[in-house]
Amino acid sequence: MTDDSKGGTADATAGGRCDIATVMRRASGQLADLLRCEPGSVSAVKGTGEGWSADVEVVELEKVPDTMSVMATYHVELDAEGRLVAYERVRRYARGQIDRR
């Protein structure tokens, strides 16, 4: 078996559920393919009863200098095997912006 990071099964556990590192790769790779945007990072991953949820940061609009690039956070849902089943943009921001909490 091979893993193409887009739904392959090489990294699935015996029960068919992917490990967290595989989910992170698949979430960013599949979302980048759909949006045609460069993935930045996966900022959160959580197991759910049916699979996984993750927050993926992507570069939506590249600018010069880098700090002016437009980034977005997408919340994605994946099934137990790491296939993307839903996504939603939840935030847009300038790359250099820092959250204040």
Backbone as XML, in Angstrom:
<?xml version="1.0"?>
<chain id="A" units="angstrom">
  <residue number="1" name="MET">
    <atom name="N" x="0.826" y="-1.187" z="0.000"/>
    <atom name="CA" x="0.000" y="0.000" z="0.000"/>
    <atom name="C" x="0.867" y="1.245" z="0.000"/>
  </residue>
  <residue number="2" name="THR">
    <atom name="N" x="0.387" y="2.287" z="-0.649"/>
    <atom name="CA" x="1.097" y="3.560" z="-0.650"/>
    <atom name="C" x="0.214" y="4.632" z="-0.042"/>
  </residue>
  <residue number="3" name="ASP">
    <atom name="N" x="0.843" y="5.697" z="0.382"/>
    <atom name="CA" x="0.108" y="6.823" z="0.954"/>
    <atom name="C" x="0.360" y="8.045" z="0.104"/>
  </residue>
  <residue number="4" name="ASP">
    <atom name="N" x="-0.683" y="8.542" z="-0.541"/>
    <atom name="CA" x="-0.539" y="9.731" z="-1.369"/>
    <atom name="C" x="-0.924" y="10.989" z="-0.597"/>
  </residue>
  <residue number="5" name="SER">
    <atom name="N" x="-1.143" y="10.878" z="0.709"/>
    <atom name="CA" x="-1.547" y="11.977" z="1.595"/>
    <atom name="C" x="-2.890" y="12.566" z="1.222"/>
  </residue>
  <residue number="6" name="LYS">
    <atom name="N" x="-3.665" y="11.863" z="0.409"/>
    <atom name="CA" x="-4.979" y="12.359" z="0.003"/>
    <atom name="C" x="-6.032" y="11.280" z="0.146"/>
  </residue>
  <residue number="7" name="GLY">
    <atom name="N" x="-5.861" y="10.411" z="1.123"/>
    <atom name="CA" x="-6.894" y="9.414" z="1.336"/>
    <atom name="C" x="-6.387" y="7.996" z="1.260"/>
  </residue>
  <residue number="8" name="GLY">
    <atom name="N" x="-5.080" y="7.788" z="1.057"/>
    <atom name="CA" x="-4.521" y="6.437" z="1.046"/>
    <atom name="C" x="-4.653" y="5.796" z="2.406"/>
  </residue>
  <residue number="9" name="THR">
    <atom name="N" x="-4.323" y="4.521" z="2.517"/>
    <atom name="CA" x="-4.539" y="3.825" z="3.780"/>
    <atom name="C" x="-3.260" y="3.316" z="4.417"/>
  </residue>
  <residue number="10" name="ALA">
    <atom name="N" x="-2.102" y="3.659" z="3.900"/>
    <atom name="CA" x="-0.858" y="3.130" z="4.431"/>
    <atom name="C" x="-0.634" y="3.526" z="5.891"/>
  </residue>
  <residue number="11" name="ASP">
    <atom name="N" x="-1.112" y="4.684" z="6.323"/>
    <atom name="CA" x="-0.884" y="5.150" z="7.684"/>
    <atom name="C" x="-2.071" y="4.924" z="8.602"/>
  </residue>
  <residue number="12" name="ALA">
    <atom name="N" x="-3.064" y="4.172" z="8.165"/>
    <atom name="CA" x="-4.223" y="3.888" z="9.006"/>
    <atom name="C" x="-3.853" y="2.836" z="10.035"/>
  </residue>
  <residue number="13" name="THR">
    <atom name="N" x="-4.451" y="2.930" z="11.217"/>
    <atom name="CA" x="-4.236" y="1.929" z="12.239"/>
    <atom name="C" x="-5.034" y="0.683" z="11.897"/>
  </residue>
  <residue number="14" name="ALA">
    <atom name="N" x="-4.889" y="-0.355" z="12.708"/>
    <atom name="CA" x="-5.586" y="-1.614" z="12.443"/>
    <atom name="C" x="-7.097" y="-1.431" z="12.358"/>
  </residue>
  <residue number="15" name="GLY">
    <atom name="N" x="-7.638" y="-0.476" z="13.102"/>
    <atom name="CA" x="-9.073" y="-0.227" z="13.083"/>
    <atom name="C" x="-9.516" y="0.668" z="11.943"/>
  </residue>
  <residue number="16" name="GLY">
    <atom name="N" x="-8.597" y="1.077" z="11.069"/>
    <atom name="CA" x="-8.944" y="1.915" z="9.947"/>
    <atom name="C" x="-8.834" y="3.402" z="10.239"/>
  </residue>
  <residue number="17" name="ARG">
    <atom name="N" x="-8.489" y="3.786" z="11.472"/>
    <atom name="CA" x="-8.386" y="5.198" z="11.839"/>
    <atom name="C" x="-6.944" y="5.659" z="11.650"/>
  </residue>
  <residue number="18" name="CYS">
    <atom name="N" x="-6.771" y="6.817" z="11.043"/>
    <atom name="CA" x="-5.446" y="7.386" z="10.809"/>
    <atom name="C" x="-4.828" y="7.899" z="12.102"/>
  </residue>
  <residue number="19" name="ASP">
    <atom name="N" x="-3.496" y="8.007" z="12.101"/>
    <atom name="CA" x="-2.828" y="8.638" z="13.233"/>
    <atom name="C" x="-2.823" y="10.154" z="13.025"/>
  </residue>
  <residue number="20" name="ILE">
    <atom name="N" x="-2.496" y="10.892" z="14.063"/>
    <atom name="CA" x="-2.616" y="12.348" z="14.029"/>
    <atom name="C" x="-1.681" y="12.991" z="13.003"/>
  </residue>
  <residue number="21" name="ALA">
    <atom name="N" x="-0.469" y="12.481" z="12.835"/>
    <atom name="CA" x="0.457" y="13.051" z="11.849"/>
    <atom name="C" x="-0.085" y="12.881" z="10.431"/>
  </residue>
  <residue number="22" name="THR">
    <atom name="N" x="-0.673" y="11.749" z="10.148"/>
    <atom name="CA" x="-1.266" y="11.506" z="8.832"/>
    <atom name="C" x="-2.448" y="12.425" z="8.599"/>
  </residue>
  <residue number="23" name="VAL">
    <atom name="N" x="-3.272" y="12.608" z="9.616"/>
    <atom name="CA" x="-4.427" y="13.499" z="9.506"/>
    <atom name="C" x="-3.962" y="14.921" z="9.200"/>
  </residue>
  <residue number="24" name="MET">
    <atom name="N" x="-2.897" y="15.380" z="9.860"/>
    <atom name="CA" x="-2.386" y="16.722" z="9.615"/>
    <atom name="C" x="-1.943" y="16.887" z="8.159"/>
  </residue>
  <residue number="25" name="ARG">
    <atom name="N" x="-1.217" y="15.914" z="7.630"/>
    <atom name="CA" x="-0.765" y="15.976" z="6.237"/>
    <atom name="C" x="-1.938" y="15.946" z="5.272"/>
  </residue>
  <residue number="26" name="ARG">
    <atom name="N" x="-2.888" y="15.068" z="5.529"/>
    <atom name="CA" x="-4.032" y="14.937" z="4.623"/>
    <atom name="C" x="-4.937" y="16.161" z="4.655"/>
  </residue>
  <residue number="27" name="ALA">
    <atom name="N" x="-5.144" y="16.713" z="5.845"/>
    <atom name="CA" x="-5.997" y="17.898" z="5.966"/>
    <atom name="C" x="-5.426" y="19.048" z="5.149"/>
  </residue>
  <residue number="28" name="SER">
    <atom name="N" x="-4.139" y="19.335" z="5.312"/>
    <atom name="CA" x="-3.544" y="20.462" z="4.588"/>
    <atom name="C" x="-3.433" y="20.166" z="3.097"/>
  </residue>
  <residue number="29" name="GLY">
    <atom name="N" x="-3.089" y="18.955" z="2.737"/>
    <atom name="CA" x="-2.940" y="18.609" z="1.321"/>
    <atom name="C" x="-4.249" y="18.646" z="0.552"/>
  </residue>
  <residue number="30" name="GLN">
    <atom name="N" x="-5.294" y="18.073" z="1.108"/>
    <atom name="CA" x="-6.586" y="18.048" z="0.430"/>
    <atom name="C" x="-7.200" y="19.439" z="0.324"/>
  </residue>
  <residue number="31" name="LEU">
    <atom name="N" x="-7.076" y="20.227" z="1.389"/>
    <atom name="CA" x="-7.615" y="21.580" z="1.358"/>
    <atom name="C" x="-6.865" y="22.431" z="0.334"/>
  </residue>
  <residue number="32" name="ALA">
    <atom name="N" x="-5.546" y="22.308" z="0.295"/>
    <atom name="CA" x="-4.747" y="23.061" z="-0.676"/>
    <atom name="C" x="-5.144" y="22.690" z="-2.103"/>
  </residue>
  <residue number="33" name="ASP">
    <atom name="N" x="-5.416" y="21.430" z="-2.362"/>
    <atom name="CA" x="-5.856" y="21.007" z="-3.696"/>
    <atom name="C" x="-7.194" y="21.640" z="-4.069"/>
  </residue>
  <residue number="34" name="LEU">
    <atom name="N" x="-8.119" y="21.671" z="-3.132"/>
    <atom name="CA" x="-9.437" y="22.247" z="-3.404"/>
    <atom name="C" x="-9.380" y="23.747" z="-3.631"/>
  </residue>
  <residue number="35" name="LEU">
    <atom name="N" x="-8.632" y="24.442" z="-2.790"/>
    <atom name="CA" x="-8.599" y="25.900" z="-2.828"/>
    <atom name="C" x="-7.565" y="26.463" z="-3.785"/>
  </residue>
  <residue number="36" name="ARG">
    <atom name="N" x="-6.628" y="25.632" z="-4.207"/>
    <atom name="CA" x="-5.508" y="26.084" z="-5.030"/>
    <atom name="C" x="-4.710" y="27.167" z="-4.305"/>
  </residue>
  <residue number="37" name="CYS">
    <atom name="N" x="-4.510" y="26.942" z="-2.992"/>
    <atom name="CA" x="-3.742" y="27.851" z="-2.146"/>
    <atom name="C" x="-2.631" y="27.073" z="-1.461"/>
  </residue>
  <residue number="38" name="GLU">
    <atom name="N" x="-1.561" y="27.781" z="-1.138"/>
    <atom name="CA" x="-0.441" y="27.157" z="-0.447"/>
    <atom name="C" x="-0.789" y="26.915" z="1.023"/>
  </residue>
  <residue number="39" name="PRO">
    <atom name="N" x="-0.657" y="25.655" z="1.499"/>
    <atom name="CA" x="-0.932" y="25.419" z="2.917"/>
    <atom name="C" x="0.176" y="26.021" z="3.773"/>
  </residue>
  <residue number="40" name="GLY">
    <atom name="N" x="-0.211" y="26.629" z="4.893"/>
    <atom name="CA" x="0.767" y="27.179" z="5.813"/>
    <atom name="C" x="1.095" y="26.185" z="6.904"/>
  </residue>
  <residue number="41" name="SER">
    <atom name="N" x="0.089" y="25.858" z="7.704"/>
    <atom name="CA" x="0.289" y="24.919" z="8.806"/>
    <atom name="C" x="-1.056" y="24.398" z="9.274"/>
  </residue>
  <residue number="42" name="VAL">
    <atom name="N" x="-0.995" y="23.377" z="10.092"/>
    <atom name="CA" x="-2.193" y="22.871" z="10.772"/>
    <atom name="C" x="-2.069" y="23.351" z="12.209"/>
  </residue>
  <residue number="43" name="SER">
    <atom name="N" x="-3.008" y="24.188" z="12.640"/>
    <atom name="CA" x="-2.895" y="24.784" z="13.968"/>
    <atom name="C" x="-3.659" y="24.024" z="15.042"/>
  </residue>
  <residue number="44" name="ALA">
    <atom name="N" x="-4.526" y="23.105" z="14.649"/>
    <atom name="CA" x="-5.264" y="22.301" z="15.630"/>
    <atom name="C" x="-5.764" y="21.026" z="14.972"/>
  </residue>
  <residue number="45" name="VAL">
    <atom name="N" x="-5.746" y="19.941" z="15.728"/>
    <atom name="CA" x="-6.318" y="18.659" z="15.286"/>
    <atom name="C" x="-6.998" y="18.035" z="16.489"/>
  </residue>
  <residue number="46" name="LYS">
    <atom name="N" x="-8.206" y="17.516" z="16.255"/>
    <atom name="CA" x="-8.934" y="16.876" z="17.355"/>
    <atom name="C" x="-9.695" y="15.676" z="16.806"/>
  </residue>
  <residue number="47" name="GLY">
    <atom name="N" x="-9.617" y="14.566" z="17.515"/>
    <atom name="CA" x="-10.399" y="13.397" z="17.151"/>
    <atom name="C" x="-11.861" y="13.617" z="17.510"/>
  </residue>
  <residue number="48" name="THR">
    <atom name="N" x="-12.748" y="13.154" z="16.638"/>
    <atom name="CA" x="-14.184" y="13.217" z="16.906"/>
    <atom name="C" x="-14.719" y="11.793" z="16.873"/>
  </residue>
  <residue number="49" name="GLY">
    <atom name="N" x="-15.971" y="11.617" z="17.179"/>
    <atom name="CA" x="-16.554" y="10.277" z="17.159"/>
    <atom name="C" x="-16.536" y="9.650" z="15.776"/>
  </residue>
  <residue number="50" name="GLU">
    <atom name="N" x="-16.672" y="10.479" z="14.738"/>
    <atom name="CA" x="-16.737" y="9.973" z="13.371"/>
    <atom name="C" x="-15.421" y="10.084" z="12.625"/>
  </residue>
  <residue number="51" name="GLY">
    <atom name="N" x="-14.448" y="10.823" z="13.152"/>
    <atom name="CA" x="-13.188" y="11.019" z="12.440"/>
    <atom name="C" x="-12.326" y="12.062" z="13.112"/>
  </residue>
  <residue number="52" name="TRP">
    <atom name="N" x="-12.076" y="13.166" z="12.396"/>
    <atom name="CA" x="-11.176" y="14.197" z="12.887"/>
    <atom name="C" x="-11.694" y="15.577" z="12.501"/>
  </residue>
  <residue number="53" name="SER">
    <atom name="N" x="-11.313" y="16.598" z="13.266"/>
    <atom name="CA" x="-11.512" y="17.981" z="12.863"/>
    <atom name="C" x="-10.155" y="18.661" z="12.995"/>
  </residue>
  <residue number="54" name="ALA">
    <atom name="N" x="-9.920" y="19.650" z="12.132"/>
    <atom name="CA" x="-8.627" y="20.341" z="12.141"/>
    <atom name="C" x="-8.815" y="21.774" z="11.686"/>
  </residue>
  <residue number="55" name="ASP">
    <atom name="N" x="-7.898" y="22.630" z="12.111"/>
    <atom name="CA" x="-7.824" y="24.004" z="11.629"/>
    <atom name="C" x="-6.552" y="24.124" z="10.807"/>
  </residue>
  <residue number="56" name="VAL">
    <atom name="N" x="-6.707" y="24.561" z="9.551"/>
    <atom name="CA" x="-5.588" y="24.649" z="8.620"/>
    <atom name="C" x="-5.406" y="26.104" z="8.210"/>
  </residue>
  <residue number="57" name="GLU">
    <atom name="N" x="-4.176" y="26.592" z="8.284"/>
    <atom name="CA" x="-3.838" y="27.943" z="7.858"/>
    <atom name="C" x="-3.345" y="27.859" z="6.414"/>
  </residue>
  <residue number="58" name="VAL">
    <atom name="N" x="-3.873" y="28.728" z="5.549"/>
    <atom name="CA" x="-3.437" y="28.757" z="4.149"/>
    <atom name="C" x="-3.123" y="30.191" z="3.734"/>
  </residue>
  <residue number="59" name="VAL">
    <atom name="N" x="-2.267" y="30.319" z="2.722"/>
    <atom name="CA" x="-1.959" y="31.609" z="2.130"/>
    <atom name="C" x="-2.969" y="31.827" z="1.012"/>
  </residue>
  <residue number="60" name="GLU">
    <atom name="N" x="-3.899" y="32.775" z="1.195"/>
    <atom name="CA" x="-4.914" y="33.032" z="0.175"/>
    <atom name="C" x="-4.438" y="34.012" z="-0.886"/>
  </residue>
  <residue number="61" name="LEU">
    <atom name="N" x="-3.603" y="34.970" z="-0.487"/>
    <atom name="CA" x="-3.107" y="35.966" z="-1.426"/>
    <atom name="C" x="-1.684" y="36.331" z="-1.030"/>
  </residue>
  <residue number="62" name="GLU">
    <atom name="N" x="-0.732" y="35.977" z="-1.878"/>
    <atom name="CA" x="0.670" y="36.241" z="-1.568"/>
    <atom name="C" x="1.038" y="37.665" z="-1.972"/>
  </residue>
  <residue number="63" name="LYS">
    <atom name="N" x="1.667" y="38.395" z="-1.056"/>
    <atom name="CA" x="2.063" y="39.789" z="-1.285"/>
    <atom name="C" x="3.529" y="39.963" z="-0.924"/>
  </residue>
  <residue number="64" name="VAL">
    <atom name="N" x="4.074" y="41.096" z="-1.354"/>
    <atom name="CA" x="5.430" y="41.475" z="-0.981"/>
    <atom name="C" x="5.308" y="42.789" z="-0.234"/>
  </residue>
  <residue number="65" name="PRO">
    <atom name="N" x="5.845" y="42.897" z="0.962"/>
    <atom name="CA" x="6.544" y="41.880" z="1.744"/>
    <atom name="C" x="5.588" y="40.808" z="2.296"/>
  </residue>
  <residue number="66" name="ASP">
    <atom name="N" x="6.170" y="39.698" z="2.768"/>
    <atom name="CA" x="5.396" y="38.562" z="3.286"/>
    <atom name="C" x="4.357" y="38.958" z="4.321"/>
  </residue>
  <residue number="67" name="THR">
    <atom name="N" x="4.681" y="39.927" z="5.144"/>
    <atom name="CA" x="3.770" y="40.312" z="6.233"/>
    <atom name="C" x="2.458" y="40.888" z="5.720"/>
  </residue>
  <residue number="68" name="MET">
    <atom name="N" x="2.392" y="41.220" z="4.441"/>
    <atom name="CA" x="1.164" y="41.748" z="3.852"/>
    <atom name="C" x="0.326" y="40.654" z="3.188"/>
  </residue>
  <residue number="69" name="SER">
    <atom name="N" x="0.845" y="39.434" z="3.131"/>
    <atom name="CA" x="0.092" y="38.329" z="2.533"/>
    <atom name="C" x="-1.185" y="38.082" z="3.309"/>
  </residue>
  <residue number="70" name="VAL">
    <atom name="N" x="-2.235" y="37.675" z="2.610"/>
    <atom name="CA" x="-3.517" y="37.395" z="3.249"/>
    <atom name="C" x="-3.586" y="35.902" z="3.573"/>
  </residue>
  <residue number="71" name="MET">
    <atom name="N" x="-3.781" y="35.604" z="4.836"/>
    <atom name="CA" x="-3.877" y="34.229" z="5.333"/>
    <atom name="C" x="-5.334" y="33.943" z="5.682"/>
  </residue>
  <residue number="72" name="ALA">
    <atom name="N" x="-5.663" y="32.678" z="5.787"/>
    <atom name="CA" x="-7.001" y="32.290" z="6.225"/>
    <atom name="C" x="-6.906" y="31.015" z="7.054"/>
  </residue>
  <residue number="73" name="THR">
    <atom name="N" x="-7.796" y="30.898" z="8.005"/>
    <atom name="CA" x="-7.933" y="29.676" z="8.793"/>
    <atom name="C" x="-9.186" y="28.970" z="8.313"/>
  </residue>
  <residue number="74" name="TYR">
    <atom name="N" x="-9.035" y="27.709" z="7.967"/>
    <atom name="CA" x="-10.162" y="26.874" z="7.563"/>
    <atom name="C" x="-10.349" y="25.768" z="8.579"/>
  </residue>
  <residue number="75" name="HIS">
    <atom name="N" x="-11.597" y="25.572" z="8.990"/>
    <atom name="CA" x="-11.947" y="24.445" z="9.856"/>
    <atom name="C" x="-12.376" y="23.313" z="8.928"/>
  </residue>
  <residue number="76" name="VAL">
    <atom name="N" x="-11.730" y="22.161" z="9.048"/>
    <atom name="CA" x="-12.040" y="21.026" z="8.175"/>
    <atom name="C" x="-12.483" y="19.829" z="8.999"/>
  </residue>
  <residue number="77" name="GLU">
    <atom name="N" x="-13.326" y="19.017" z="8.403"/>
    <atom name="CA" x="-13.775" y="17.759" z="8.995"/>
    <atom name="C" x="-13.288" y="16.634" z="8.093"/>
  </residue>
  <residue number="78" name="LEU">
    <atom name="N" x="-12.724" y="15.608" z="8.706"/>
    <atom name="CA" x="-12.243" y="14.445" z="7.967"/>
    <atom name="C" x="-12.867" y="13.191" z="8.550"/>
  </residue>
  <residue number="79" name="ASP">
    <atom name="N" x="-13.039" y="12.167" z="7.707"/>
    <atom name="CA" x="-13.556" y="10.913" z="8.230"/>
    <atom name="C" x="-12.429" y="10.166" z="8.935"/>
  </residue>
  <residue number="80" name="ALA">
    <atom name="N" x="-12.710" y="8.995" z="9.468"/>
    <atom name="CA" x="-11.728" y="8.231" z="10.246"/>
    <atom name="C" x="-10.502" y="7.845" z="9.424"/>
  </residue>
  <residue number="81" name="GLU">
    <atom name="N" x="-10.664" y="7.758" z="8.104"/>
    <atom name="CA" x="-9.551" y="7.388" z="7.227"/>
    <atom name="C" x="-8.800" y="8.594" z="6.693"/>
  </residue>
  <residue number="82" name="GLY">
    <atom name="N" x="-9.182" y="9.799" z="7.125"/>
    <atom name="CA" x="-8.468" y="11.001" z="6.742"/>
    <atom name="C" x="-8.936" y="11.656" z="5.457"/>
  </residue>
  <residue number="83" name="ARG">
    <atom name="N" x="-10.124" y="11.308" z="4.983"/>
    <atom name="CA" x="-10.669" y="11.939" z="3.771"/>
    <atom name="C" x="-11.481" y="13.166" z="4.157"/>
  </residue>
  <residue number="84" name="LEU">
    <atom name="N" x="-11.245" y="14.262" z="3.461"/>
    <atom name="CA" x="-11.948" y="15.510" z="3.711"/>
    <atom name="C" x="-13.428" y="15.357" z="3.386"/>
  </residue>
  <residue number="85" name="VAL">
    <atom name="N" x="-14.294" y="15.715" z="4.341"/>
    <atom name="CA" x="-15.736" y="15.623" z="4.110"/>
    <atom name="C" x="-16.422" y="16.988" z="4.195"/>
  </residue>
  <residue number="86" name="ALA">
    <atom name="N" x="-15.765" y="17.996" z="4.803"/>
    <atom name="CA" x="-16.343" y="19.338" z="4.905"/>
    <atom name="C" x="-15.245" y="20.333" z="5.256"/>
  </residue>
  <residue number="87" name="TYR">
    <atom name="N" x="-15.456" y="21.585" z="4.816"/>
    <atom name="CA" x="-14.542" y="22.654" z="5.227"/>
    <atom name="C" x="-15.278" y="23.984" z="5.256"/>
  </residue>
  <residue number="88" name="GLU">
    <atom name="N" x="-14.739" y="24.912" z="6.059"/>
    <atom name="CA" x="-15.351" y="26.230" z="6.207"/>
    <atom name="C" x="-14.261" y="27.238" z="6.585"/>
  </residue>
  <residue number="89" name="ARG">
    <atom name="N" x="-14.240" y="28.388" z="5.891"/>
    <atom name="CA" x="-13.292" y="29.433" z="6.276"/>
    <atom name="C" x="-13.853" y="30.120" z="7.510"/>
  </residue>
  <residue number="90" name="VAL">
    <atom name="N" x="-13.026" y="30.224" z="8.556"/>
    <atom name="CA" x="-13.483" y="30.812" z="9.809"/>
    <atom name="C" x="-12.775" y="32.119" z="10.146"/>
  </residue>
  <residue number="91" name="ARG">
    <atom name="N" x="-11.699" y="32.438" z="9.410"/>
    <atom name="CA" x="-10.958" y="33.665" z="9.722"/>
    <atom name="C" x="-10.071" y="34.044" z="8.549"/>
  </residue>
  <residue number="92" name="ARG">
    <atom name="N" x="-9.931" y="35.355" z="8.298"/>
    <atom name="CA" x="-8.978" y="35.904" z="7.327"/>
    <atom name="C" x="-8.161" y="36.961" z="8.040"/>
  </residue>
  <residue number="93" name="TYR">
    <atom name="N" x="-6.850" y="37.025" z="7.743"/>
    <atom name="CA" x="-5.981" y="37.962" z="8.449"/>
    <atom name="C" x="-4.693" y="38.191" z="7.670"/>
  </residue>
  <residue number="94" name="ALA">
    <atom name="N" x="-3.989" y="39.283" z="7.988"/>
    <atom name="CA" x="-2.679" y="39.554" z="7.415"/>
    <atom name="C" x="-1.660" y="38.640" z="8.088"/>
  </residue>
  <residue number="95" name="ARG">
    <atom name="N" x="-0.694" y="38.153" z="7.324"/>
    <atom name="CA" x="0.285" y="37.195" z="7.849"/>
    <atom name="C" x="0.951" y="37.687" z="9.127"/>
  </residue>
  <residue number="96" name="GLY">
    <atom name="N" x="1.263" y="38.947" z="9.230"/>
    <atom name="CA" x="1.975" y="39.465" z="10.404"/>
    <atom name="C" x="1.078" y="39.749" z="11.598"/>
  </residue>
  <residue number="97" name="GLN">
    <atom name="N" x="-0.211" y="39.537" z="11.476"/>
    <atom name="CA" x="-1.156" y="39.849" z="12.557"/>
    <atom name="C" x="-1.024" y="38.839" z="13.697"/>
  </residue>
  <residue number="98" name="ILE">
    <atom name="N" x="-1.042" y="39.351" z="14.922"/>
    <atom name="CA" x="-0.958" y="38.495" z="16.107"/>
    <atom name="C" x="-2.254" y="38.621" z="16.889"/>
  </residue>
  <residue number="99" name="ASP">
    <atom name="N" x="-2.834" y="37.485" z="17.270"/>
    <atom name="CA" x="-4.052" y="37.499" z="18.084"/>
    <atom name="C" x="-3.735" y="37.987" z="19.487"/>
  </residue>
  <residue number="100" name="ARG">
    <atom name="N" x="-4.631" y="38.772" z="20.017"/>
    <atom name="CA" x="-4.505" y="39.240" z="21.414"/>
    <atom name="C" x="-5.602" y="38.569" z="22.209"/>
  </residue>
  <residue number="101" name="ARG">
    <atom name="N" x="-5.212" y="37.792" z="23.184"/>
    <atom name="CA" x="-6.199" y="37.064" z="24.011"/>
    <atom name="C" x="-6.070" y="37.424" z="25.428"/>
  </residue>
</chain>
